Amino acid sequence: MSSPEAMATALVVPTTRDVLTIEGPDAEKYLQGQLSQDISSIGVGESRFSFVLAPQGKVDGWGRVHRISAQHFEIDVDPGAGDVWQTRLSRFLLRTDAHIGLETNVATLAVRRANVGNGLPLAPPWLSGSDLLRVSDPSEANLAVPFEVGSIADLEAVRICSGTPAWGKELTTDTIPAAVGQWVIDASVSFTKGCYTGQELVARIDSRGGNVPQRLVGVVVEGPAPLAGSAVSIGTDDVGTLTSSTNINPDLSVALAYLARSVELGEEPLPAAAGSSSCTIRMLPLTSECC
């Protein structure tokens, strides 16, 4: 468990992202019709998150869109998700004057618990920090506060505690966007931009109050982290499935899970089991007491 002193220190972790480039006279028009975000309203130098959806409305990807110039965009996505994005965006590119490129394993410096003026913003409104693309040396972060260089495991703990979904874990081609959380919808979807691929399901669920069969929650586990895929149970009933987990210390771990709609979850932690370990189910984000 992190101490208050550790929480006051910025965390800097060298990692990677996949980066797609979309360039050409039709780049804006094409992305406006393919992504859930209002691409036309993004100014040069600005960044926003967006889904790219299958025609049926389920998730094909989630990433951060940056406008480099009027006809030049970059989208940075989770490592390994770039190929999926490139395939999906290329599918409807016929008679479109735009080129889609992909650069994988792009060096990125993830800064958490401190803001960097020239960094790319994070999605969760409660998580301070930013990402510096094409930067690998922590000394280049130019932080005005003390920092520690952490590991990928440290970064994963922050991701899980903040409830940030990851491709291949919380996000797959079976995921309904609203299941990830209303804050992700707020950060990634425009309901005024007009038509885009997959819009119907997103709009229909929103009009019904965001009611989905399952939703993403936090789990605090007593002991080592159970494997992703482990059942979350209350009594004899399986009510959810872990999607990600990581150790905080030998006696405590945290996880994300999709929880069935039938389970009522309030502000108080809900006792449960994750695999064979005792746990509590909690609303996201998990507090600093956990991470």
PDB file of C-alpha atoms in Angstrom:
ATOM      1  CA  MET A   1       0.000   0.000   0.000  1.00  0.00           C
ATOM      2  CA  SER A   2       1.410   3.377  -0.972  1.00  0.00           C
ATOM      3  CA  SER A   3       2.302   5.793   1.793  1.00  0.00           C
ATOM      4  CA  PRO A   4       1.118   9.442   1.787  1.00  0.00           C
ATOM      5  CA  GLU A   5       4.699  10.462   1.055  1.00  0.00           C
ATOM      6  CA  ALA A   6       4.823   8.196  -2.013  1.00  0.00           C
ATOM      7  CA  MET A   7       1.485   9.529  -3.225  1.00  0.00           C
ATOM      8  CA  ALA A   8       2.908  13.091  -3.102  1.00  0.00           C
ATOM      9  CA  THR A   9       5.706  12.037  -5.455  1.00  0.00           C
ATOM     10  CA  ALA A  10       5.076  11.913  -9.190  1.00  0.00           C
ATOM     11  CA  LEU A  11       5.352   8.532 -10.886  1.00  0.00           C
ATOM     12  CA  VAL A  12       7.236   8.397 -14.197  1.00  0.00           C
ATOM     13  CA  VAL A  13       7.243   5.175 -16.218  1.00  0.00           C
ATOM     14  CA  PRO A  14       8.859   4.565 -19.634  1.00  0.00           C
ATOM     15  CA  THR A  15       6.379   2.593 -21.742  1.00  0.00           C
ATOM     16  CA  THR A  16       5.165   2.395 -25.355  1.00  0.00           C
ATOM     17  CA  ARG A  17       2.087   3.229 -27.416  1.00  0.00           C
ATOM     18  CA  ASP A  18       1.005   2.375 -30.953  1.00  0.00           C
ATOM     19  CA  VAL A  19       0.439   5.484 -33.079  1.00  0.00           C
ATOM     20  CA  LEU A  20      -1.700   5.748 -36.203  1.00  0.00           C
ATOM     21  CA  THR A  21      -1.294   8.603 -38.657  1.00  0.00           C
ATOM     22  CA  ILE A  22      -4.169   9.763 -40.859  1.00  0.00           C
ATOM     23  CA  GLU A  23      -3.216  12.374 -43.432  1.00  0.00           C
ATOM     24  CA  GLY A  24      -4.798  13.873 -46.526  1.00  0.00           C
ATOM     25  CA  PRO A  25      -7.485  16.294 -47.753  1.00  0.00           C
ATOM     26  CA  ASP A  26     -10.260  13.912 -46.645  1.00  0.00           C
ATOM     27  CA  ALA A  27      -8.741  12.951 -43.281  1.00  0.00           C
ATOM     28  CA  GLU A  28     -11.072  15.063 -41.139  1.00  0.00           C
ATOM     29  CA  LYS A  29     -14.209  14.146 -43.072  1.00  0.00           C
ATOM     30  CA  TYR A  30     -13.357  10.461 -42.969  1.00  0.00           C
ATOM     31  CA  LEU A  31     -12.600  10.352 -39.244  1.00  0.00           C
ATOM     32  CA  GLN A  32     -15.722  12.396 -38.502  1.00  0.00           C
ATOM     33  CA  GLY A  33     -17.799   9.608 -40.041  1.00  0.00           C
ATOM     34  CA  GLN A  34     -15.890   6.764 -38.377  1.00  0.00           C
ATOM     35  CA  LEU A  35     -15.182   7.906 -34.810  1.00  0.00           C
ATOM     36  CA  SER A  36     -17.548   8.668 -31.933  1.00  0.00           C
ATOM     37  CA  GLN A  37     -15.790  11.931 -31.060  1.00  0.00           C
ATOM     38  CA  ASP A  38     -16.546  15.239 -32.816  1.00  0.00           C
ATOM     39  CA  ILE A  39     -13.325  15.335 -34.821  1.00  0.00           C
ATOM     40  CA  SER A  40     -14.188  18.562 -36.652  1.00  0.00           C
ATOM     41  CA  SER A  41     -14.257  20.488 -33.368  1.00  0.00           C
ATOM     42  CA  ILE A  42     -10.732  19.429 -32.343  1.00  0.00           C
ATOM     43  CA  GLY A  43      -8.343  22.319 -32.852  1.00  0.00           C
ATOM     44  CA  VAL A  44      -4.743  22.045 -33.993  1.00  0.00           C
ATOM     45  CA  GLY A  45      -2.683  20.909 -31.016  1.00  0.00           C
ATOM     46  CA  GLU A  46      -5.700  19.554 -29.135  1.00  0.00           C
ATOM     47  CA  SER A  47      -6.404  15.939 -28.146  1.00  0.00           C
ATOM     48  CA  ARG A  48      -9.563  14.017 -27.256  1.00  0.00           C
ATOM     49  CA  PHE A  49     -10.453  10.393 -26.677  1.00  0.00           C
ATOM     50  CA  SER A  50     -12.699   8.462 -29.038  1.00  0.00           C
ATOM     51  CA  PHE A  51     -14.141   5.055 -29.765  1.00  0.00           C
ATOM     52  CA  VAL A  52     -14.038   3.437 -33.165  1.00  0.00           C
ATOM     53  CA  LEU A  53     -17.001   1.077 -33.351  1.00  0.00           C
ATOM     54  CA  ALA A  54     -18.181  -1.847 -35.401  1.00  0.00           C
ATOM     55  CA  PRO A  55     -21.324  -1.190 -37.462  1.00  0.00           C
ATOM     56  CA  GLN A  56     -23.331  -3.010 -34.758  1.00  0.00           C
ATOM     57  CA  GLY A  57     -22.033  -0.536 -32.149  1.00  0.00           C
ATOM     58  CA  LYS A  58     -19.574  -2.643 -30.169  1.00  0.00           C
ATOM     59  CA  VAL A  59     -15.987  -1.555 -29.570  1.00  0.00           C
ATOM     60  CA  ASP A  60     -13.313  -1.941 -32.228  1.00  0.00           C
ATOM     61  CA  GLY A  61     -10.948   0.390 -30.378  1.00  0.00           C
ATOM     62  CA  TRP A  62     -10.474   3.302 -27.980  1.00  0.00           C
ATOM     63  CA  GLY A  63      -7.738   5.864 -28.405  1.00  0.00           C
ATOM     64  CA  ARG A  64      -6.584   9.448 -28.093  1.00  0.00           C
ATOM     65  CA  VAL A  65      -6.945  11.610 -31.200  1.00  0.00           C
ATOM     66  CA  HIS A  66      -4.506  14.493 -31.718  1.00  0.00           C
ATOM     67  CA  ARG A  67      -4.876  17.090 -34.455  1.00  0.00           C
ATOM     68  CA  ILE A  68      -1.412  17.896 -35.783  1.00  0.00           C
ATOM     69  CA  SER A  69      -2.607  20.182 -38.602  1.00  0.00           C
ATOM     70  CA  ALA A  70      -5.725  20.742 -40.698  1.00  0.00           C
ATOM     71  CA  GLN A  71      -5.152  17.542 -42.703  1.00  0.00           C
ATOM     72  CA  HIS A  72      -3.001  15.529 -40.302  1.00  0.00           C
ATOM     73  CA  PHE A  73      -4.160  13.496 -37.297  1.00  0.00           C
ATOM     74  CA  GLU A  74      -2.498  11.016 -34.953  1.00  0.00           C
ATOM     75  CA  ILE A  75      -4.294   8.461 -32.791  1.00  0.00           C
ATOM     76  CA  ASP A  76      -2.299   6.821 -30.005  1.00  0.00           C
ATOM     77  CA  VAL A  77      -3.639   3.527 -28.679  1.00  0.00           C
ATOM     78  CA  ASP A  78      -2.666   0.728 -26.315  1.00  0.00           C
ATOM     79  CA  PRO A  79       0.328  -1.426 -27.316  1.00  0.00           C
ATOM     80  CA  GLY A  80      -0.861  -4.142 -29.666  1.00  0.00           C
ATOM     81  CA  ALA A  81      -4.077  -2.338 -30.606  1.00  0.00           C
ATOM     82  CA  GLY A  82      -2.600  -0.482 -33.573  1.00  0.00           C
ATOM     83  CA  ASP A  83      -3.092  -3.309 -36.066  1.00  0.00           C
ATOM     84  CA  VAL A  84      -6.761  -3.610 -35.104  1.00  0.00           C
ATOM     85  CA  TRP A  85      -7.267   0.121 -35.563  1.00  0.00           C
ATOM     86  CA  GLN A  86      -5.476   0.186 -38.912  1.00  0.00           C
ATOM     87  CA  THR A  87      -7.541  -2.723 -40.233  1.00  0.00           C
ATOM     88  CA  ARG A  88     -10.795  -1.161 -39.014  1.00  0.00           C
ATOM     89  CA  LEU A  89     -10.103   2.332 -40.373  1.00  0.00           C
ATOM     90  CA  SER A  90      -8.922   0.970 -43.713  1.00  0.00           C
ATOM     91  CA  ARG A  91     -12.141  -1.012 -44.198  1.00  0.00           C
ATOM     92  CA  PHE A  92     -14.229   1.946 -45.411  1.00  0.00           C
ATOM     93  CA  LEU A  93     -11.444   4.003 -47.008  1.00  0.00           C
ATOM     94  CA  LEU A  94     -12.607   3.528 -50.615  1.00  0.00           C
ATOM     95  CA  ARG A  95     -12.564   6.703 -52.730  1.00  0.00           C
ATOM     96  CA  THR A  96     -11.167   8.685 -49.795  1.00  0.00           C
ATOM     97  CA  ASP A  97      -8.141  10.938 -50.248  1.00  0.00           C
ATOM     98  CA  ALA A  98      -6.421  10.010 -47.002  1.00  0.00           C
ATOM     99  CA  HIS A  99      -3.572   7.717 -46.008  1.00  0.00           C
ATOM    100  CA  ILE A 100      -3.443   5.615 -42.836  1.00  0.00           C
ATOM    101  CA  GLY A 101      -0.053   4.687 -41.385  1.00  0.00           C
ATOM    102  CA  LEU A 102       0.964   2.805 -38.248  1.00  0.00           C
ATOM    103  CA  GLU A 103       4.007   3.083 -35.992  1.00  0.00           C
ATOM    104  CA  THR A 104       4.227   0.457 -33.250  1.00  0.00           C
ATOM    105  CA  ASN A 105       6.125   0.468 -29.953  1.00  0.00           C
ATOM    106  CA  VAL A 106       6.507   4.240 -29.879  1.00  0.00           C
ATOM    107  CA  ALA A 107       8.509   5.312 -26.827  1.00  0.00           C
ATOM    108  CA  THR A 108       6.230   7.072 -24.351  1.00  0.00           C
ATOM    109  CA  LEU A 109       6.829   8.533 -20.928  1.00  0.00           C
ATOM    110  CA  ALA A 110       3.799   8.047 -18.686  1.00  0.00           C
ATOM    111  CA  VAL A 111       3.593  10.663 -15.932  1.00  0.00           C
ATOM    112  CA  ARG A 112       1.096  10.125 -13.125  1.00  0.00           C
ATOM    113  CA  ARG A 113       0.223  12.177 -10.031  1.00  0.00           C
ATOM    114  CA  ALA A 114       1.611  15.334 -11.678  1.00  0.00           C
ATOM    115  CA  ASN A 115       0.764  17.403 -14.743  1.00  0.00           C
ATOM    116  CA  VAL A 116       3.118  18.153 -17.615  1.00  0.00           C
ATOM    117  CA  GLY A 117       2.232  21.220 -19.642  1.00  0.00           C
ATOM    118  CA  ASN A 118       3.238  19.740 -22.990  1.00  0.00           C
ATOM    119  CA  GLY A 119       1.940  16.229 -22.344  1.00  0.00           C
ATOM    120  CA  LEU A 120      -1.126  14.535 -23.789  1.00  0.00           C
ATOM    121  CA  PRO A 121      -4.116  14.536 -21.420  1.00  0.00           C
ATOM    122  CA  LEU A 122      -5.456  11.433 -19.700  1.00  0.00           C
ATOM    123  CA  ALA A 123      -9.086  10.352 -19.924  1.00  0.00           C
ATOM    124  CA  PRO A 124     -10.185   9.921 -16.273  1.00  0.00           C
ATOM    125  CA  PRO A 125     -11.125  13.322 -14.813  1.00  0.00           C
ATOM    126  CA  TRP A 126      -9.876  12.223 -11.372  1.00  0.00           C
ATOM    127  CA  LEU A 127      -6.400  11.116 -12.540  1.00  0.00           C
ATOM    128  CA  SER A 128      -3.671  13.746 -12.755  1.00  0.00           C
ATOM    129  CA  GLY A 129      -0.873  13.197 -15.238  1.00  0.00           C
ATOM    130  CA  SER A 130      -0.136  13.037 -18.931  1.00  0.00           C
ATOM    131  CA  ASP A 131       1.725  11.042 -21.569  1.00  0.00           C
ATOM    132  CA  LEU A 132       4.747  12.271 -23.520  1.00  0.00           C
ATOM    133  CA  LEU A 133       4.917  10.576 -26.908  1.00  0.00           C
ATOM    134  CA  ARG A 134       8.340   9.893 -28.400  1.00  0.00           C
ATOM    135  CA  VAL A 135      10.047  10.574 -25.077  1.00  0.00           C
ATOM    136  CA  SER A 136      11.887   7.853 -23.159  1.00  0.00           C
ATOM    137  CA  ASP A 137      14.188   9.708 -20.753  1.00  0.00           C
ATOM    138  CA  PRO A 138      12.506  10.680 -17.455  1.00  0.00           C
ATOM    139  CA  SER A 139      14.742  13.739 -17.215  1.00  0.00           C
ATOM    140  CA  GLU A 140      12.904  15.140 -20.248  1.00  0.00           C
ATOM    141  CA  ALA A 141       9.612  15.308 -18.341  1.00  0.00           C
ATOM    142  CA  ASN A 142      10.670  18.653 -16.813  1.00  0.00           C
ATOM    143  CA  LEU A 143       8.632  18.033 -13.676  1.00  0.00           C
ATOM    144  CA  ALA A 144       8.487  20.755 -11.052  1.00  0.00           C
ATOM    145  CA  VAL A 145       7.839  18.184  -8.309  1.00  0.00           C
ATOM    146  CA  PRO A 146       9.863  15.222  -6.998  1.00  0.00           C
ATOM    147  CA  PHE A 147       9.384  12.059  -9.023  1.00  0.00           C
ATOM    148  CA  GLU A 148      10.263   8.393  -8.917  1.00  0.00           C
ATOM    149  CA  VAL A 149      10.866   6.173 -11.942  1.00  0.00           C
ATOM    150  CA  GLY A 150       8.471   3.268 -11.677  1.00  0.00           C
ATOM    151  CA  SER A 151       7.797  -0.013 -13.412  1.00  0.00           C
ATOM    152  CA  ILE A 152       5.115  -1.205 -15.800  1.00  0.00           C
ATOM    153  CA  ALA A 153       3.554  -2.928 -12.779  1.00  0.00           C
ATOM    154  CA  ASP A 154       3.349   0.433 -10.992  1.00  0.00           C
ATOM    155  CA  LEU A 155       1.673   1.958 -14.036  1.00  0.00           C
ATOM    156  CA  GLU A 156      -0.771  -0.942 -14.205  1.00  0.00           C
ATOM    157  CA  ALA A 157      -1.741  -0.382 -10.571  1.00  0.00           C
ATOM    158  CA  VAL A 158      -2.551   3.257 -11.282  1.00  0.00           C
ATOM    159  CA  ARG A 159      -4.506   2.272 -14.400  1.00  0.00           C
ATOM    160  CA  ILE A 160      -6.605  -0.239 -12.492  1.00  0.00           C
ATOM    161  CA  CYS A 161      -7.245   2.078  -9.542  1.00  0.00           C
ATOM    162  CA  SER A 162      -8.359   4.848 -11.909  1.00  0.00           C
ATOM    163  CA  GLY A 163     -10.653   2.496 -13.829  1.00  0.00           C
ATOM    164  CA  THR A 164      -8.997   3.200 -17.173  1.00  0.00           C
ATOM    165  CA  PRO A 165      -9.936   0.408 -19.615  1.00  0.00           C
ATOM    166  CA  ALA A 166      -7.236  -1.377 -21.631  1.00  0.00           C
ATOM    167  CA  TRP A 167      -7.486  -3.097 -24.994  1.00  0.00           C
ATOM    168  CA  GLY A 168      -7.686  -6.883 -24.731  1.00  0.00           C
ATOM    169  CA  LYS A 169      -8.722  -6.648 -21.075  1.00  0.00           C
ATOM    170  CA  GLU A 170     -11.679  -4.366 -20.388  1.00  0.00           C
ATOM    171  CA  LEU A 171     -12.088  -3.573 -24.085  1.00  0.00           C
ATOM    172  CA  THR A 172     -12.705  -6.279 -26.689  1.00  0.00           C
ATOM    173  CA  THR A 173     -14.848  -6.584 -29.778  1.00  0.00           C
ATOM    174  CA  ASP A 174     -17.648  -7.856 -27.503  1.00  0.00           C
ATOM    175  CA  THR A 175     -17.666  -4.719 -25.331  1.00  0.00           C
ATOM    176  CA  ILE A 176     -20.623  -2.334 -25.303  1.00  0.00           C
ATOM    177  CA  PRO A 177     -19.166   1.179 -24.837  1.00  0.00           C
ATOM    178  CA  ALA A 178     -21.497   2.171 -21.989  1.00  0.00           C
ATOM    179  CA  ALA A 179     -20.420  -0.852 -19.922  1.00  0.00           C
ATOM    180  CA  VAL A 180     -17.010   0.753 -19.353  1.00  0.00           C
ATOM    181  CA  GLY A 181     -18.507   3.700 -17.487  1.00  0.00           C
ATOM    182  CA  GLN A 182     -20.350   6.952 -18.065  1.00  0.00           C
ATOM    183  CA  TRP A 183     -17.151   8.958 -17.691  1.00  0.00           C
ATOM    184  CA  VAL A 184     -15.683   7.142 -20.717  1.00  0.00           C
ATOM    185  CA  ILE A 185     -18.792   7.985 -22.734  1.00  0.00           C
ATOM    186  CA  ASP A 186     -18.552  11.622 -21.626  1.00  0.00           C
ATOM    187  CA  ALA A 187     -14.880  11.783 -22.661  1.00  0.00           C
ATOM    188  CA  SER A 188     -15.221   9.913 -25.947  1.00  0.00           C
ATOM    189  CA  VAL A 189     -18.659  10.393 -27.514  1.00  0.00           C
ATOM    190  CA  SER A 190     -20.415  13.358 -29.118  1.00  0.00           C
ATOM    191  CA  PHE A 191     -24.210  13.178 -29.226  1.00  0.00           C
ATOM    192  CA  THR A 192     -24.505  16.274 -31.437  1.00  0.00           C
ATOM    193  CA  LYS A 193     -22.002  15.657 -34.250  1.00  0.00           C
ATOM    194  CA  GLY A 194     -24.236  13.673 -36.587  1.00  0.00           C
ATOM    195  CA  CYS A 195     -23.879  10.177 -37.959  1.00  0.00           C
ATOM    196  CA  TYR A 196     -20.910   7.863 -37.504  1.00  0.00           C
ATOM    197  CA  THR A 197     -20.418   4.128 -37.789  1.00  0.00           C
ATOM    198  CA  GLY A 198     -21.919   2.284 -34.816  1.00  0.00           C
ATOM    199  CA  GLN A 199     -23.846   5.301 -33.535  1.00  0.00           C
ATOM    200  CA  GLU A 200     -27.254   3.636 -33.179  1.00  0.00           C
ATOM    201  CA  LEU A 201     -26.401   1.360 -30.237  1.00  0.00           C
ATOM    202  CA  VAL A 202     -24.608   4.127 -28.331  1.00  0.00           C
ATOM    203  CA  ALA A 203     -27.495   6.562 -28.803  1.00  0.00           C
ATOM    204  CA  ARG A 204     -30.154   3.992 -27.908  1.00  0.00           C
ATOM    205  CA  ILE A 205     -28.441   2.969 -24.660  1.00  0.00           C
ATOM    206  CA  ASP A 206     -27.878   6.611 -23.706  1.00  0.00           C
ATOM    207  CA  SER A 207     -31.560   7.399 -24.273  1.00  0.00           C
ATOM    208  CA  ARG A 208     -32.425   4.578 -21.865  1.00  0.00           C
ATOM    209  CA  GLY A 209     -30.233   5.897 -19.086  1.00  0.00           C
ATOM    210  CA  GLY A 210     -27.095   3.921 -19.884  1.00  0.00           C
ATOM    211  CA  ASN A 211     -28.646   0.654 -18.731  1.00  0.00           C
ATOM    212  CA  VAL A 212     -26.385  -2.242 -19.791  1.00  0.00           C
ATOM    213  CA  PRO A 213     -26.180  -5.919 -18.738  1.00  0.00           C
ATOM    214  CA  GLN A 214     -22.902  -5.376 -16.875  1.00  0.00           C
ATOM    215  CA  ARG A 215     -20.669  -2.506 -15.823  1.00  0.00           C
ATOM    216  CA  LEU A 216     -17.022  -2.035 -14.896  1.00  0.00           C
ATOM    217  CA  VAL A 217     -16.195  -1.904 -11.179  1.00  0.00           C
ATOM    218  CA  GLY A 218     -13.167  -1.987  -8.910  1.00  0.00           C
ATOM    219  CA  VAL A 219     -12.190  -4.928  -6.727  1.00  0.00           C
ATOM    220  CA  VAL A 220      -9.870  -4.857  -3.703  1.00  0.00           C
ATOM    221  CA  VAL A 221      -8.536  -8.326  -2.880  1.00  0.00           C
ATOM    222  CA  GLU A 222      -7.034  -9.647   0.343  1.00  0.00           C
ATOM    223  CA  GLY A 223      -3.816 -11.339  -0.755  1.00  0.00           C
ATOM    224  CA  PRO A 224      -2.110 -11.919  -4.121  1.00  0.00           C
ATOM    225  CA  ALA A 225      -3.875 -10.896  -7.312  1.00  0.00           C
ATOM    226  CA  PRO A 226      -6.208 -13.542  -8.751  1.00  0.00           C
ATOM    227  CA  LEU A 227      -5.836 -14.271 -12.438  1.00  0.00           C
ATOM    228  CA  ALA A 228      -7.822 -12.291 -14.974  1.00  0.00           C
ATOM    229  CA  GLY A 229     -10.837 -14.374 -15.896  1.00  0.00           C
ATOM    230  CA  SER A 230     -11.464 -15.422 -12.298  1.00  0.00           C
ATOM    231  CA  ALA A 231     -15.082 -15.364 -11.210  1.00  0.00           C
ATOM    232  CA  VAL A 232     -16.363 -12.763  -8.775  1.00  0.00           C
ATOM    233  CA  SER A 233     -18.959 -14.326  -6.507  1.00  0.00           C
ATOM    234  CA  ILE A 234     -21.333 -13.367  -3.732  1.00  0.00           C
ATOM    235  CA  GLY A 235     -22.261 -16.420  -1.732  1.00  0.00           C
ATOM    236  CA  THR A 236     -22.783 -19.222  -4.232  1.00  0.00           C
ATOM    237  CA  ASP A 237     -23.625 -16.909  -7.135  1.00  0.00           C
ATOM    238  CA  ASP A 238     -21.100 -15.835  -9.773  1.00  0.00           C
ATOM    239  CA  VAL A 239     -21.840 -12.166 -10.413  1.00  0.00           C
ATOM    240  CA  GLY A 240     -18.852 -10.975 -12.409  1.00  0.00           C
ATOM    241  CA  THR A 241     -15.491 -11.665 -14.021  1.00  0.00           C
ATOM    242  CA  LEU A 242     -12.079 -10.116 -13.389  1.00  0.00           C
ATOM    243  CA  THR A 243     -10.543  -8.441 -16.430  1.00  0.00           C
ATOM    244  CA  SER A 244      -7.281  -7.104 -14.914  1.00  0.00           C
ATOM    245  CA  SER A 245      -5.458  -7.543 -11.617  1.00  0.00           C
ATOM    246  CA  THR A 246      -2.165  -6.578 -10.018  1.00  0.00           C
ATOM    247  CA  ASN A 247      -0.445  -6.762  -6.645  1.00  0.00           C
ATOM    248  CA  ILE A 248      -0.098  -3.674  -4.473  1.00  0.00           C
ATOM    249  CA  ASN A 249       1.818  -5.542  -1.755  1.00  0.00           C
ATOM    250  CA  PRO A 250       1.946  -9.178  -0.552  1.00  0.00           C
ATOM    251  CA  ASP A 251      -1.287  -8.717   1.396  1.00  0.00           C
ATOM    252  CA  LEU A 252      -3.311  -6.599  -1.021  1.00  0.00           C
ATOM    253  CA  SER A 253      -4.149  -6.540  -4.712  1.00  0.00           C
ATOM    254  CA  VAL A 254      -6.549  -4.607  -6.914  1.00  0.00           C
ATOM    255  CA  ALA A 255      -8.544  -5.573  -9.963  1.00  0.00           C
ATOM    256  CA  LEU A 256     -11.170  -4.505 -12.448  1.00  0.00           C
ATOM    257  CA  ALA A 257     -14.214  -6.621 -13.143  1.00  0.00           C
ATOM    258  CA  TYR A 258     -17.447  -6.556 -15.064  1.00  0.00           C
ATOM    259  CA  LEU A 259     -20.319  -6.880 -12.602  1.00  0.00           C
ATOM    260  CA  ALA A 260     -23.824  -8.071 -13.436  1.00  0.00           C
ATOM    261  CA  ARG A 261     -26.570  -5.457 -13.547  1.00  0.00           C
ATOM    262  CA  SER A 262     -28.561  -7.425 -10.971  1.00  0.00           C
ATOM    263  CA  VAL A 263     -26.041  -6.587  -8.231  1.00  0.00           C
ATOM    264  CA  GLU A 264     -26.738  -3.313  -6.453  1.00  0.00           C
ATOM    265  CA  LEU A 265     -23.540  -1.436  -5.638  1.00  0.00           C
ATOM    266  CA  GLY A 266     -23.542   1.712  -3.543  1.00  0.00           C
ATOM    267  CA  GLU A 267     -20.907   3.841  -1.871  1.00  0.00           C
ATOM    268  CA  GLU A 268     -20.074   1.134   0.672  1.00  0.00           C
ATOM    269  CA  PRO A 269     -17.746  -1.736  -0.373  1.00  0.00           C
ATOM    270  CA  LEU A 270     -19.624  -4.957  -1.103  1.00  0.00           C
ATOM    271  CA  PRO A 271     -18.072  -8.136   0.391  1.00  0.00           C
ATOM    272  CA  ALA A 272     -17.458 -10.851  -2.187  1.00  0.00           C
ATOM    273  CA  ALA A 273     -14.894 -13.383  -3.390  1.00  0.00           C
ATOM    274  CA  ALA A 274     -12.551 -13.237  -6.379  1.00  0.00           C
ATOM    275  CA  GLY A 275     -11.507 -16.750  -7.225  1.00  0.00           C
ATOM    276  CA  SER A 276     -10.648 -18.244  -3.839  1.00  0.00           C
ATOM    277  CA  SER A 277      -9.744 -14.909  -2.209  1.00  0.00           C
ATOM    278  CA  SER A 278     -11.873 -12.588  -0.109  1.00  0.00           C
ATOM    279  CA  CYS A 279     -12.476  -9.198  -1.680  1.00  0.00           C
ATOM    280  CA  THR A 280     -14.720  -6.174  -1.748  1.00  0.00           C
ATOM    281  CA  ILE A 281     -16.407  -4.763  -4.838  1.00  0.00           C
ATOM    282  CA  ARG A 282     -16.233  -0.976  -5.084  1.00  0.00           C
ATOM    283  CA  MET A 283     -17.317   1.837  -7.323  1.00  0.00           C
ATOM    284  CA  LEU A 284     -14.578   3.395  -9.420  1.00  0.00           C
ATOM    285  CA  PRO A 285     -12.185   5.012  -8.976  1.00  0.00           C
ATOM    286  CA  LEU A 286     -10.523   3.092  -6.181  1.00  0.00           C
ATOM    287  CA  THR A 287      -9.220   5.435  -3.499  1.00  0.00           C
ATOM    288  CA  SER A 288      -5.625   6.415  -2.846  1.00  0.00           C
ATOM    289  CA  GLU A 289      -5.755   4.120   0.192  1.00  0.00           C
ATOM    290  CA  CYS A 290      -5.598   1.221  -2.277  1.00  0.00           C
ATOM    291  CA  CYS A 291      -2.901   2.495  -4.618  1.00  0.00           C
TER     292      CYS A 291
END
